[in-house]
PDB file of C-alpha atoms in Angstrom:
ATOM      1  CA  MET T   1     -14.289  14.900  -4.648  1.00 48.00           C
ATOM      2  CA  THR T   2     -12.711  17.633  -2.436  1.00 53.00           C
ATOM      3  CA  ASP T   3      -9.381  17.396  -1.016  1.00 54.00           C
ATOM      4  CA  HIS T   4      -9.617  18.598   2.591  1.00 57.00           C
ATOM      5  CA  ASN T   5      -6.017  19.117   3.340  1.00 54.00           C
ATOM      6  CA  LEU T   6      -5.870  21.264   0.207  1.00 56.00           C
ATOM      7  CA  GLU T   7      -8.357  23.518   1.337  1.00 62.00           C
ATOM      8  CA  LYS T   8      -7.125  23.467   4.997  1.00 65.00           C
ATOM      9  CA  TYR T   9      -3.261  23.817   4.208  1.00 61.00           C
ATOM     10  CA  GLY T  10      -3.089  25.073   0.665  1.00 63.00           C
ATOM     11  CA  LYS T  11      -1.180  21.858  -0.272  1.00 66.00           C
ATOM     12  CA  SER T  12      -1.792  18.422  -1.024  1.00 67.00           C
ATOM     13  CA  ILE T  13       0.514  15.295  -1.058  1.00 66.00           C
ATOM     14  CA  PRO T  14       0.408  13.306  -4.354  1.00 71.00           C
ATOM     15  CA  HIS T  15      -0.714   9.781  -3.692  1.00 73.00           C
ATOM     16  CA  SER T  16      -1.287   6.685  -5.955  1.00 78.00           C
ATOM     17  CA  VAL T  17      -4.107   4.330  -5.742  1.00 84.00           C
ATOM     18  CA  TRP T  18      -3.556   0.751  -6.157  1.00 85.00           C
ATOM     19  CA  PRO T  19      -6.057  -1.883  -7.312  1.00 91.00           C
ATOM     20  CA  ALA T  20      -6.728  -4.284  -4.594  1.00 92.00           C
ATOM     21  CA  ASP T  21      -6.230  -7.555  -6.884  1.00 95.00           C
ATOM     22  CA  TRP T  22      -2.876  -5.875  -7.753  1.00 94.00           C
ATOM     23  CA  LEU T  23      -1.768  -5.307  -4.202  1.00 94.00           C
ATOM     24  CA  ARG T  24      -2.689  -8.862  -3.100  1.00 96.00           C
ATOM     25  CA  LYS T  25      -0.775 -10.533  -6.150  1.00 97.00           C
ATOM     26  CA  ALA T  26       2.269  -8.208  -5.081  1.00 96.00           C
ATOM     27  CA  GLU T  27       2.303  -9.195  -1.461  1.00 96.00           C
ATOM     28  CA  ARG T  28       2.016 -12.766  -2.425  1.00 97.00           C
ATOM     29  CA  ASP T  29       4.924 -12.506  -5.013  1.00 98.00           C
ATOM     30  CA  ALA T  30       6.780 -10.858  -2.348  1.00 97.00           C
ATOM     31  CA  ALA T  31       6.340 -13.572   0.121  1.00 98.00           C
ATOM     32  CA  ASP T  32       7.067 -16.126  -2.270  1.00 98.00           C
ATOM     33  CA  SER T  33      10.285 -14.528  -3.459  1.00 98.00           C
ATOM     34  CA  LEU T  34      11.333 -14.714   0.243  1.00 97.00           C
ATOM     35  CA  GLY T  35      10.132 -18.040   0.875  1.00 98.00           C
ATOM     36  CA  ILE T  36       8.003 -16.910   3.679  1.00 98.00           C
ATOM     37  CA  THR T  37       4.214 -16.835   4.471  1.00 98.00           C
ATOM     38  CA  LEU T  38       2.042 -13.806   3.920  1.00 97.00           C
ATOM     39  CA  TYR T  39       1.567 -13.901   7.780  1.00 98.00           C
ATOM     40  CA  GLU T  40       5.361 -13.548   8.271  1.00 98.00           C
ATOM     41  CA  LEU T  41       5.563 -10.794   5.601  1.00 97.00           C
ATOM     42  CA  MET T  42       2.976  -8.702   7.405  1.00 96.00           C
ATOM     43  CA  LEU T  43       4.945  -9.280  10.574  1.00 97.00           C
ATOM     44  CA  ARG T  44       8.144  -7.900   8.984  1.00 96.00           C
ATOM     45  CA  ALA T  45       6.234  -5.099   7.795  1.00 93.00           C
ATOM     46  CA  GLY T  46       5.164  -4.021  11.257  1.00 90.00           C
TER      47      GLY T  46
END
């Protein structure tokens, strides 16, 4: 896999890839800890 930004700019921003299952659980846990729905969490996230 080629990093096109690296070719174009000579630098690349490091990033992490999170598994979808982990992210869904993290979102649910965050909403539950705040006592809100996932919909409300996404509204707050913008």
